[in-house]
CSV table of C-alpha atoms and ligand atoms in Angstrom, one decimal:
chain,number,residue,atom,x,y,z
A,49,UNK,CA,118.8,116.2,110.1
A,50,UNK,CA,118.9,119.0,107.4
A,51,UNK,CA,117.9,122.5,108.6
A,52,UNK,CA,115.8,124.2,105.9
A,53,UNK,CA,116.4,128.0,105.9
A,54,UNK,CA,113.2,129.7,105.4
A,55,UNK,CA,113.3,133.0,103.6
A,56,UNK,CA,113.7,136.0,105.6
A,57,UNK,CA,110.5,137.1,107.5
A,58,UNK,CA,109.0,133.6,107.6
A,59,UNK,CA,107.9,132.3,111.1
A,60,UNK,CA,110.1,129.4,111.7
A,61,UNK,CA,107.3,127.3,113.2
A,62,UNK,CA,105.7,127.3,109.5
A,63,UNK,CA,108.6,125.3,108.2
A,64,UNK,CA,108.7,121.6,109.1
A,65,UNK,CA,111.6,119.1,108.8
A,66,UNK,CA,111.5,116.2,106.6
A,67,UNK,CA,111.1,112.9,108.8
A,68,UNK,CA,113.5,110.0,108.1
A,69,UNK,CA,113.2,106.4,108.5
A,70,UNK,CA,110.3,104.2,107.9
A,71,UNK,CA,107.0,105.6,106.5
A,72,UNK,CA,105.0,105.1,109.6
A,73,UNK,CA,102.6,107.5,111.2
A,74,UNK,CA,102.8,107.6,115.0
A,75,UNK,CA,99.8,107.4,117.4
A,76,UNK,CA,99.7,111.2,117.6
A,77,UNK,CA,101.1,114.0,119.7
A,78,UNK,CA,99.8,116.0,122.7
A,79,UNK,CA,98.0,118.2,122.3
A,80,UNK,CA,96.3,117.0,119.2
A,81,UNK,CA,94.4,119.2,116.9
A,82,UNK,CA,91.4,118.0,114.9
A,83,UNK,CA,92.4,118.0,111.3
A,84,UNK,CA,95.7,118.0,109.1
A,85,UNK,CA,95.4,118.3,105.5
A,86,UNK,CA,98.3,117.5,103.3
A,87,UNK,CA,98.7,119.2,99.9
A,88,UNK,CA,101.4,117.4,97.9
A,89,UNK,CA,103.0,119.7,95.3
A,90,UNK,CA,105.3,119.8,92.4
A,91,UNK,CA,105.6,122.8,90.3
A,92,UNK,CA,102.2,124.2,91.6
A,93,UNK,CA,103.3,127.8,92.3
A,94,UNK,CA,100.7,129.2,90.2
A,95,UNK,CA,97.8,127.3,92.0
A,96,UNK,CA,98.9,127.6,95.6
A,97,UNK,CA,97.4,131.0,96.5
A,98,UNK,CA,94.1,130.4,95.1
A,99,UNK,CA,94.0,126.9,96.5
A,100,UNK,CA,94.9,128.1,100.2
A,101,UNK,CA,92.5,130.9,99.8
A,102,UNK,CA,89.6,128.4,99.0
A,103,UNK,CA,90.8,125.8,101.6
A,104,UNK,CA,90.9,128.2,104.3
A,105,UNK,CA,87.5,129.5,103.3
A,106,UNK,CA,86.0,126.0,103.8
A,107,UNK,CA,88.0,125.1,106.9
A,108,UNK,CA,88.1,128.4,109.0
A,109,UNK,CA,84.4,128.5,109.8
A,110,UNK,CA,84.4,124.8,110.9
A,111,UNK,CA,87.6,124.2,112.5
A,112,UNK,CA,89.3,127.5,113.2
A,113,UNK,CA,92.4,127.0,115.3
A,114,UNK,CA,91.9,123.3,115.1
A,115,UNK,CA,93.3,122.4,111.8
A,116,UNK,CA,96.6,122.8,109.8
A,117,UNK,CA,97.5,122.6,106.2
A,118,UNK,CA,100.9,121.1,105.3
A,119,UNK,CA,102.2,121.9,101.9
A,120,UNK,CA,104.8,119.0,101.1
A,121,UNK,CA,106.8,120.2,98.0
A,122,UNK,CA,109.6,118.1,96.4
A,123,UNK,CA,111.9,121.1,95.9
A,124,UNK,CA,109.9,122.1,92.7
A,125,UNK,CA,112.0,123.9,90.1
A,126,UNK,CA,109.3,126.6,89.9
A,127,UNK,CA,109.9,127.4,93.7
A,128,UNK,CA,106.6,126.3,94.8
A,129,UNK,CA,108.0,125.8,98.4
A,130,UNK,CA,109.2,129.4,98.5
A,131,UNK,CA,105.8,130.6,97.5
A,132,UNK,CA,104.2,128.4,100.1
A,133,UNK,CA,106.5,129.8,102.8
A,134,UNK,CA,105.4,133.3,101.9
A,135,UNK,CA,101.8,132.4,101.9
A,136,UNK,CA,102.3,130.7,105.4
A,137,UNK,CA,102.8,134.3,106.7
A,138,UNK,CA,99.4,135.1,105.6
A,139,UNK,CA,97.6,132.1,106.7
A,140,UNK,CA,98.7,130.8,110.2
A,141,UNK,CA,97.3,127.2,109.5
A,142,UNK,CA,99.8,126.7,106.7
A,143,UNK,CA,103.1,124.8,107.3
A,144,UNK,CA,105.6,123.9,104.6
A,145,UNK,CA,107.9,120.9,104.1
A,146,UNK,CA,110.5,121.1,101.3
A,147,UNK,CA,111.8,117.8,100.5
A,148,UNK,CA,115.2,117.3,98.7
A,149,UNK,CA,116.0,113.6,99.8
A,150,UNK,CA,113.0,111.9,98.4
A,151,UNK,CA,110.4,112.4,95.5
A,152,UNK,CA,106.9,111.1,94.8
A,153,UNK,CA,103.4,111.8,95.5
A,154,UNK,CA,102.6,108.9,97.9
A,155,UNK,CA,105.6,109.2,100.1
A,156,UNK,CA,105.1,113.2,100.1
A,157,UNK,CA,101.7,112.6,101.6
A,158,UNK,CA,102.9,110.2,104.4
A,159,UNK,CA,105.9,112.4,105.2
A,160,UNK,CA,103.3,115.1,105.7
A,161,UNK,CA,101.1,112.9,108.0
A,162,UNK,CA,104.1,112.0,110.0
A,163,UNK,CA,104.7,115.7,111.1
A,164,UNK,CA,100.9,116.2,111.3
A,165,UNK,CA,99.2,117.0,114.5
A,166,UNK,CA,95.7,116.0,113.6
A,167,UNK,CA,93.6,113.3,114.9
A,168,UNK,CA,92.1,113.1,111.4
A,169,UNK,CA,94.6,113.0,108.4
A,170,UNK,CA,93.7,114.3,105.0
A,171,UNK,CA,94.9,114.8,101.6
A,172,UNK,CA,94.0,117.0,98.5
A,173,UNK,CA,95.6,117.9,95.3
A,174,UNK,CA,97.0,121.5,94.8
A,175,UNK,CA,95.7,122.0,91.3
A,176,UNK,CA,92.1,122.6,92.4
A,177,UNK,CA,90.9,119.4,90.5
A,178,UNK,CA,89.3,118.4,93.8
A,179,UNK,CA,86.9,121.1,94.8
A,180,UNK,CA,87.8,122.2,98.3
A,181,UNK,CA,84.0,122.3,99.3
A,182,UNK,CA,84.3,118.6,99.2
A,183,UNK,CA,86.2,118.7,102.4
A,184,UNK,CA,83.2,120.0,104.3
A,185,UNK,CA,81.3,116.8,103.5
A,186,UNK,CA,84.2,114.6,104.1
A,187,UNK,CA,84.6,116.1,107.5
A,188,UNK,CA,80.9,115.6,108.2
A,189,UNK,CA,81.2,111.9,107.4
A,190,UNK,CA,84.3,111.5,109.7
A,191,UNK,CA,82.6,113.4,112.5
A,192,UNK,CA,79.5,110.9,112.1
A,193,UNK,CA,81.9,107.9,112.6
A,194,UNK,CA,83.6,106.9,109.3
A,195,UNK,CA,87.3,105.7,109.7
A,196,UNK,CA,87.7,106.8,106.1
A,197,UNK,CA,85.9,109.3,103.9
A,198,UNK,CA,86.7,109.3,100.2
A,199,UNK,CA,85.9,111.8,97.7
A,200,UNK,CA,84.5,109.8,94.8
A,201,UNK,CA,83.9,110.4,91.1
A,202,UNK,CA,81.6,107.4,91.1
A,203,UNK,CA,79.5,108.1,94.1
A,204,UNK,CA,76.2,110.0,93.8
A,205,UNK,CA,76.8,113.5,92.4
A,206,UNK,CA,80.3,112.5,91.2
A,207,UNK,CA,81.9,112.6,87.7
A,208,UNK,CA,84.6,113.9,85.5
A,209,UNK,CA,84.5,117.0,83.4
A,210,UNK,CA,85.0,116.5,79.8
A,211,UNK,CA,87.4,113.7,79.6
A,212,UNK,CA,88.2,111.8,76.3
A,213,UNK,CA,87.0,108.3,75.8
A,214,UNK,CA,90.5,107.2,75.9
A,215,UNK,CA,91.1,108.8,79.4
A,216,UNK,CA,87.9,107.5,80.6
A,217,UNK,CA,88.9,103.8,79.4
A,218,UNK,CA,92.4,104.2,80.9
A,219,UNK,CA,90.9,105.1,84.3
A,220,UNK,CA,88.4,102.4,84.2
A,221,UNK,CA,91.0,99.9,83.0
A,222,UNK,CA,93.2,100.7,86.0
A,223,UNK,CA,90.4,100.2,88.3
A,224,UNK,CA,89.4,96.8,86.8
A,225,UNK,CA,92.9,95.6,86.9
A,226,UNK,CA,92.9,96.6,90.7
A,227,UNK,CA,89.8,94.7,91.1
A,228,UNK,CA,91.3,91.6,89.4
A,229,UNK,CA,94.6,91.6,91.4
A,230,UNK,CA,93.3,92.8,94.8
A,231,UNK,CA,89.5,92.4,94.9
A,232,UNK,CA,89.1,92.6,98.6
A,233,UNK,CA,91.0,95.9,99.0
A,234,UNK,CA,90.2,97.7,95.6
A,235,UNK,CA,86.4,96.6,95.8
A,236,UNK,CA,85.7,98.5,99.1
A,237,UNK,CA,85.4,101.8,97.5
A,238,UNK,CA,83.8,103.0,94.2
A,239,UNK,CA,86.7,105.3,93.3
A,240,UNK,CA,90.0,103.6,94.5
A,241,UNK,CA,92.1,106.0,92.5
A,242,UNK,CA,90.8,109.0,94.4
A,243,UNK,CA,93.6,111.3,95.6
A,244,UNK,CA,91.3,113.3,98.1
A,245,UNK,CA,90.3,111.6,101.4
A,246,UNK,CA,90.4,111.7,105.2
A,247,UNK,CA,91.3,109.0,107.4
A,248,UNK,CA,91.4,108.6,111.2
A,249,UNK,CA,94.9,108.6,112.4
A,250,UNK,CA,94.1,105.6,114.7
A,251,UNK,CA,93.3,103.7,111.5
A,252,UNK,CA,96.9,103.8,110.2
A,253,UNK,CA,99.0,104.6,113.4
A,254,UNK,CA,102.0,102.3,113.8
A,255,UNK,CA,101.4,100.6,110.3
A,256,UNK,CA,104.4,100.7,108.1
A,257,UNK,CA,103.2,102.0,104.7
A,258,UNK,CA,105.1,101.1,101.5
A,259,UNK,CA,103.4,102.8,98.6
A,260,UNK,CA,104.7,103.1,95.0
A,261,UNK,CA,103.6,105.9,92.6
A,262,UNK,CA,100.5,107.7,93.0
A,263,UNK,CA,97.7,105.5,94.5
A,264,UNK,CA,98.1,106.2,98.3
A,265,UNK,CA,94.4,105.4,98.9
A,266,UNK,CA,94.9,101.8,97.9
A,267,UNK,CA,97.9,101.5,100.3
A,268,UNK,CA,95.8,102.9,103.2
A,269,UNK,CA,93.0,100.5,102.3
A,270,UNK,CA,95.2,97.6,102.1
A,271,UNK,CA,97.2,98.1,105.3
A,272,UNK,CA,95.1,100.3,107.5
A,273,UNK,CA,92.6,99.1,110.2
A,274,UNK,CA,89.5,100.5,108.4
A,275,UNK,CA,85.9,99.4,109.4
A,276,UNK,CA,83.6,102.1,108.3
A,277,UNK,CA,84.0,104.0,104.9
A,278,UNK,CA,81.9,106.8,103.6
A,279,UNK,CA,81.9,108.1,100.2
A,280,UNK,CA,81.2,111.6,98.9
A,281,UNK,CA,80.6,112.4,95.2
A,282,UNK,CA,82.5,115.2,93.5
A,283,UNK,CA,83.1,116.3,90.0
A,284,UNK,CA,86.8,116.1,89.1
A,285,UNK,CA,87.5,119.4,87.5
A,286,UNK,CA,90.1,120.7,85.0
A,287,UNK,CA,93.5,121.9,86.3
A,288,UNK,CA,93.5,125.5,87.3
A,289,UNK,CA,97.1,126.0,86.1
A,290,UNK,CA,100.2,124.0,85.3
A,291,UNK,CA,100.2,120.4,84.0
A,292,UNK,CA,99.6,116.9,85.2
A,293,UNK,CA,102.7,114.7,86.3
A,294,UNK,CA,101.3,111.6,85.2
A,295,UNK,CA,103.7,109.6,83.0
A,296,UNK,CA,103.6,106.0,81.5
A,297,UNK,CA,105.9,105.1,84.3
A,298,UNK,CA,103.2,105.6,86.8
A,299,UNK,CA,101.2,102.9,85.3
A,300,UNK,CA,103.9,100.5,85.7
A,301,UNK,CA,104.2,101.7,89.4
A,302,UNK,CA,100.6,101.1,89.9
A,303,UNK,CA,100.8,97.5,88.8
A,304,UNK,CA,103.8,96.8,90.9
A,305,UNK,CA,102.1,98.5,93.9
A,306,UNK,CA,99.1,96.2,93.4
A,307,UNK,CA,101.3,93.0,93.3
A,308,UNK,CA,103.2,94.2,96.3
A,309,UNK,CA,100.0,94.8,98.2
A,310,UNK,CA,98.6,91.4,97.0
A,311,UNK,CA,101.6,89.6,98.4
A,312,UNK,CA,101.5,91.6,101.6
A,313,UNK,CA,97.9,90.8,102.2
A,314,UNK,CA,98.1,87.1,101.4
A,315,UNK,CA,99.4,85.7,104.7
A,316,UNK,CA,96.4,87.0,106.5
A,317,UNK,CA,94.0,84.6,104.8
A,318,UNK,CA,95.5,82.3,102.4
A,319,UNK,CA,97.1,79.7,104.9
A,320,UNK,CA,93.8,79.5,106.6
A,321,UNK,CA,92.1,78.9,103.4
A,322,UNK,CA,94.5,76.2,102.5
A,323,UNK,CA,94.1,74.5,105.9
A,324,UNK,CA,90.4,74.5,105.5
A,325,UNK,CA,90.8,73.1,102.2
A,326,UNK,CA,92.9,70.3,103.6
A,327,UNK,CA,90.3,69.6,106.2
A,328,UNK,CA,87.8,69.1,103.4
A,329,UNK,CA,90.0,66.6,101.6
A,330,UNK,CA,89.8,64.6,105.0
A,331,UNK,CA,86.0,65.0,105.2
A,332,UNK,CA,85.7,63.9,101.5
A,333,UNK,CA,87.9,60.8,101.9
A,334,UNK,CA,86.1,59.7,105.1
A,335,UNK,CA,82.7,60.0,103.6
A,336,UNK,CA,83.7,58.5,100.4
A,337,UNK,CA,84.8,55.3,102.4
A,338,UNK,CA,81.5,55.4,104.4
A,339,UNK,CA,79.2,55.9,101.5
A,340,UNK,CA,80.8,53.8,98.8
A,341,UNK,CA,83.2,51.3,100.3
A,342,UNK,CA,81.8,47.7,100.1
A,343,UNK,CA,82.8,47.3,103.8
A,344,UNK,CA,80.6,50.3,104.8
A,345,UNK,CA,77.3,51.4,103.0
A,346,UNK,CA,78.5,50.2,99.7
A,347,UNK,CA,76.5,52.6,97.6
A,348,UNK,CA,77.5,53.5,94.0
A,349,UNK,CA,80.9,55.3,93.6
A,350,UNK,CA,79.6,58.3,91.6
A,351,UNK,CA,76.7,58.8,94.0
A,352,UNK,CA,79.1,58.4,97.1
A,353,UNK,CA,81.6,60.8,95.6
A,354,UNK,CA,79.1,63.5,94.9
A,355,UNK,CA,77.6,63.4,98.5
A,356,UNK,CA,81.1,63.4,99.9
A,357,UNK,CA,82.3,66.3,97.7
A,358,UNK,CA,79.3,68.2,98.7
A,359,UNK,CA,79.7,67.4,102.4
A,360,UNK,CA,83.4,68.7,102.0
A,361,UNK,CA,82.2,71.9,100.5
A,362,UNK,CA,79.8,72.5,103.5
A,363,UNK,CA,82.5,71.8,105.8
A,364,UNK,CA,84.9,74.2,104.0
A,365,UNK,CA,82.2,76.9,104.0
A,366,UNK,CA,81.5,76.7,107.6
A,367,UNK,CA,85.1,77.1,108.4
A,368,UNK,CA,85.9,79.8,106.0
A,369,UNK,CA,82.8,81.8,107.0
A,370,UNK,CA,83.6,81.6,110.8
A,371,UNK,CA,87.4,81.7,110.6
A,372,UNK,CA,89.1,82.5,107.3
A,373,UNK,CA,86.9,85.3,106.4
A,374,UNK,CA,85.3,85.9,109.8
A,375,UNK,CA,85.7,89.7,109.8
A,376,UNK,CA,84.0,90.1,106.4
A,377,UNK,CA,81.4,87.5,107.2
A,378,UNK,CA,80.4,89.6,110.4
A,379,UNK,CA,80.0,92.8,108.3
A,380,UNK,CA,77.9,90.9,105.6
A,381,UNK,CA,75.6,89.5,108.3
A,382,UNK,CA,74.0,86.1,108.8
A,383,UNK,CA,70.6,84.6,107.5
A,384,UNK,CA,69.8,85.3,103.9
A,385,UNK,CA,73.2,86.9,103.3
A,386,UNK,CA,74.9,83.8,104.7
A,387,UNK,CA,73.0,81.5,102.3
A,388,UNK,CA,74.1,83.8,99.5
A,389,UNK,CA,77.7,83.4,100.4
A,390,UNK,CA,77.2,79.6,100.4
A,391,UNK,CA,75.5,79.6,97.1
A,392,UNK,CA,78.4,81.5,95.6
A,393,UNK,CA,80.9,79.4,97.4
A,394,UNK,CA,79.3,76.2,96.2
A,395,UNK,CA,79.2,77.4,92.6
A,396,UNK,CA,82.9,78.6,92.6
A,397,UNK,CA,84.0,75.3,94.1
A,398,UNK,CA,82.0,73.3,91.6
A,399,UNK,CA,83.6,75.4,88.8
A,400,UNK,CA,87.0,74.6,90.5
A,401,UNK,CA,86.2,71.0,90.5
A,402,UNK,CA,85.4,71.0,86.7
A,403,UNK,CA,88.5,73.1,86.0
A,404,UNK,CA,90.7,70.5,87.9
A,405,UNK,CA,89.4,67.7,85.7
A,406,UNK,CA,90.1,69.8,82.7
A,407,UNK,CA,93.6,70.7,83.8
A,408,UNK,CA,94.4,67.2,84.6
A,409,UNK,CA,93.2,65.9,81.3
A,410,UNK,CA,95.1,68.7,79.5
A,411,UNK,CA,98.4,67.9,81.2
A,412,UNK,CA,98.2,64.2,81.0
A,413,UNK,CA,96.5,63.6,77.6
A,414,UNK,CA,97.9,66.5,75.6
A,415,UNK,CA,101.3,67.3,77.3
A,416,UNK,CA,102.2,63.9,78.6
A,417,UNK,CA,103.0,65.0,82.0
A,418,UNK,CA,103.1,62.4,84.8
A,419,UNK,CA,99.7,62.1,86.2
A,420,UNK,CA,100.5,62.6,89.8
A,421,UNK,CA,102.7,65.6,89.1
A,422,UNK,CA,99.9,66.8,87.0
A,423,UNK,CA,97.4,66.4,89.7
A,424,UNK,CA,99.5,68.3,92.1
A,425,UNK,CA,99.8,71.2,89.6
A,426,UNK,CA,96.0,71.0,89.1
A,427,UNK,CA,95.3,71.1,92.9
A,428,UNK,CA,97.6,74.1,93.4
A,429,UNK,CA,96.0,76.1,90.5
A,430,UNK,CA,92.3,75.2,91.5
A,431,UNK,CA,93.2,76.2,95.3
A,432,UNK,CA,94.4,79.6,94.0
A,433,UNK,CA,91.3,79.8,91.7
A,434,UNK,CA,89.0,79.0,94.7
A,435,UNK,CA,90.8,81.5,96.9
A,436,UNK,CA,90.8,84.3,94.6
A,437,UNK,CA,87.3,83.9,93.3
A,438,UNK,CA,85.7,83.4,96.7
A,439,UNK,CA,87.5,86.4,98.0
A,440,UNK,CA,86.2,88.4,95.3
A,441,UNK,CA,82.7,87.2,95.1
A,442,UNK,CA,81.6,85.1,98.2
A,443,UNK,CA,83.4,87.2,100.8
A,444,UNK,CA,83.6,90.6,99.0
A,445,UNK,CA,83.6,93.4,101.6
A,446,UNK,CA,80.6,95.6,101.6
A,447,UNK,CA,81.0,98.6,99.3
A,448,UNK,CA,81.3,101.8,101.2
A,449,UNK,CA,78.3,103.9,102.2
A,450,UNK,CA,77.4,106.7,99.9
A,451,UNK,CA,75.6,108.7,102.6
A,452,UNK,CA,76.9,109.7,105.9
A,453,UNK,CA,77.4,106.6,108.1
A,454,UNK,CA,75.5,105.9,111.3
A,455,UNK,CA,77.6,107.1,114.3
A,456,UNK,CA,79.5,104.3,116.0
A,457,UNK,CA,77.5,104.3,119.1
A,458,UNK,CA,77.4,100.9,121.0
A,459,UNK,CA,75.3,98.8,118.9
A,460,UNK,CA,72.5,96.9,120.2
A,461,UNK,CA,72.8,93.1,119.6
A,462,UNK,CA,71.2,91.9,116.5
A,463,UNK,CA,67.6,90.6,117.0
A,464,UNK,CA,67.8,87.0,116.5
B,1645,GDD,N1,105.3,116.3,96.5
B,1645,GDD,C1,104.9,115.9,95.3
B,1645,GDD,N2,105.8,115.1,94.8
B,1645,GDD,N3,103.8,116.1,94.8
B,1645,GDD,C2,103.4,115.6,93.6
B,1645,GDD,C3,104.3,114.8,92.9
B,1645,GDD,C4,105.6,114.6,93.5
B,1645,GDD,O1,106.4,113.8,93.0
B,1645,GDD,N4,103.7,114.5,91.7
B,1645,GDD,C5,102.5,115.1,91.7
B,1645,GDD,N5,102.4,115.8,92.9
B,1645,GDD,C6,101.2,116.6,93.2
B,1645,GDD,C7,100.7,117.6,92.2
B,1645,GDD,O2,101.5,118.8,92.4
B,1645,GDD,C8,99.3,117.7,92.5
B,1645,GDD,O3,99.0,118.5,93.6
B,1645,GDD,C9,98.9,116.2,92.9
B,1645,GDD,O4,100.1,115.6,93.3
B,1645,GDD,C10,98.2,115.5,91.8
B,1645,GDD,O5,99.1,115.4,90.7
B,1645,GDD,P1,98.5,115.6,89.2
B,1645,GDD,O6,99.8,115.5,88.3
B,1645,GDD,O7,97.8,116.8,89.1
B,1645,GDD,O8,97.7,114.2,89.1
B,1645,GDD,P2,96.4,114.0,88.3
B,1645,GDD,O9,95.5,115.1,88.2
B,1645,GDD,O10,96.6,113.3,87.1
B,1645,GDD,O11,95.6,112.9,89.3
B,1645,GDD,C11,95.3,113.4,90.4
B,1645,GDD,O12,94.0,113.3,90.7
B,1645,GDD,C12,93.3,111.9,90.6
B,1645,GDD,C13,91.9,112.0,90.9
B,1645,GDD,O13,91.5,112.2,92.2
B,1645,GDD,C14,96.0,112.4,91.5
B,1645,GDD,O14,95.9,112.8,92.8
B,1645,GDD,C15,95.5,111.0,91.5
B,1645,GDD,O15,96.2,110.3,92.6
B,1645,GDD,C16,94.0,111.1,91.8
B,1645,GDD,O16,93.5,109.8,91.5
B,1646,MN,MN1,95.9,117.1,88.8
């Protein structure tokens, strides 16, 4: 491993080596400290001193001796790393990593977490666009039991300073795109683009992360073991000095990242959903025989089919609610909430049915495709539709709490 030579006079302990290998955070070292805050930097030499002054002012009174700040710099041409090393002499909580082997915001954050000693891992931008005081409220939320506490521009008290309509639209568009591709992940927080949050180490320890570009929070939401989330509103300020590193390429990275995560999270549910769908076909067939076959009850075909299809939908709902989406269903609760899920599931599946009739007609009558091949295509597309829409609407995970969450004390069993 490369040895980074600190400038003369720097305490060696303040300079940390760059971990190699997979981007995986370990379960923690002994003895742990309470909080590790990562500050990713690229050409931020002019902001660093003021940032560290404000960060320590917030953290010292709360966590003196129990926190660290790790500046992870990608060998900035403006020498941010050297400035950081000099400042580490003044503030003992500060450690510095100078990366030359890799680049990029998301990996910088994870490399920082890998050398971190904290039970809680955090990240904040270096340009003071995230007001350091927000850390105090994030810390309160984590102490109260949240696995993840996110500084949000969309939560109460949040916002942006004077952004142009175009910039707002781009930001909103990126979020909507995320909701479309990955509803069950992106929909869990109101500001999935946030670059300032705290997460319990235990929620990501041992998980191999594979982010692309800027949106580390989405990666953590998609792969971590996160039960309780709390959001804290803040106003995204203008940069103190220097300039943003966002380029058009990062938008492409974002889309690729979303797709990668989508594919990675499919195996967890889709096979179950498909298996349940198959069981529904069995129910439908059997009941169609029972209701409509002249050898059985012999009712009308249409009437029999409607009843059989509805029974299949009920069958599928029960299995999906108690198996495929069991974890989400538990969080959403039973009773009226379950009825609401059922109503949505029913509606989406009915629309799926109409869609399949349409798709079949389109292929056979307009395109002249073989009807059995066309039916297979229709079934595949409608299964995808059903899965996607139900994941997004019927079993959408509850949005994060805006206030501090209730502590994770052993819960009393729900009153029946
Ligand atoms: N180590 C490292 N390597 N740091 C980087 C790199 C990189 O390649 N690129 C950017 N950074 C650092 C910057 O120095 C800054 O501290 C932080 O990451 C954010 O970069 P900006 O270029 O200032 O991004 P932004 O202001 O457009 O957006 C930020 O704020 C958004 C709102 O919370 C980002 O953090 C977004 O992820 C965030 O959503
Ligand atoms: Mn910025």
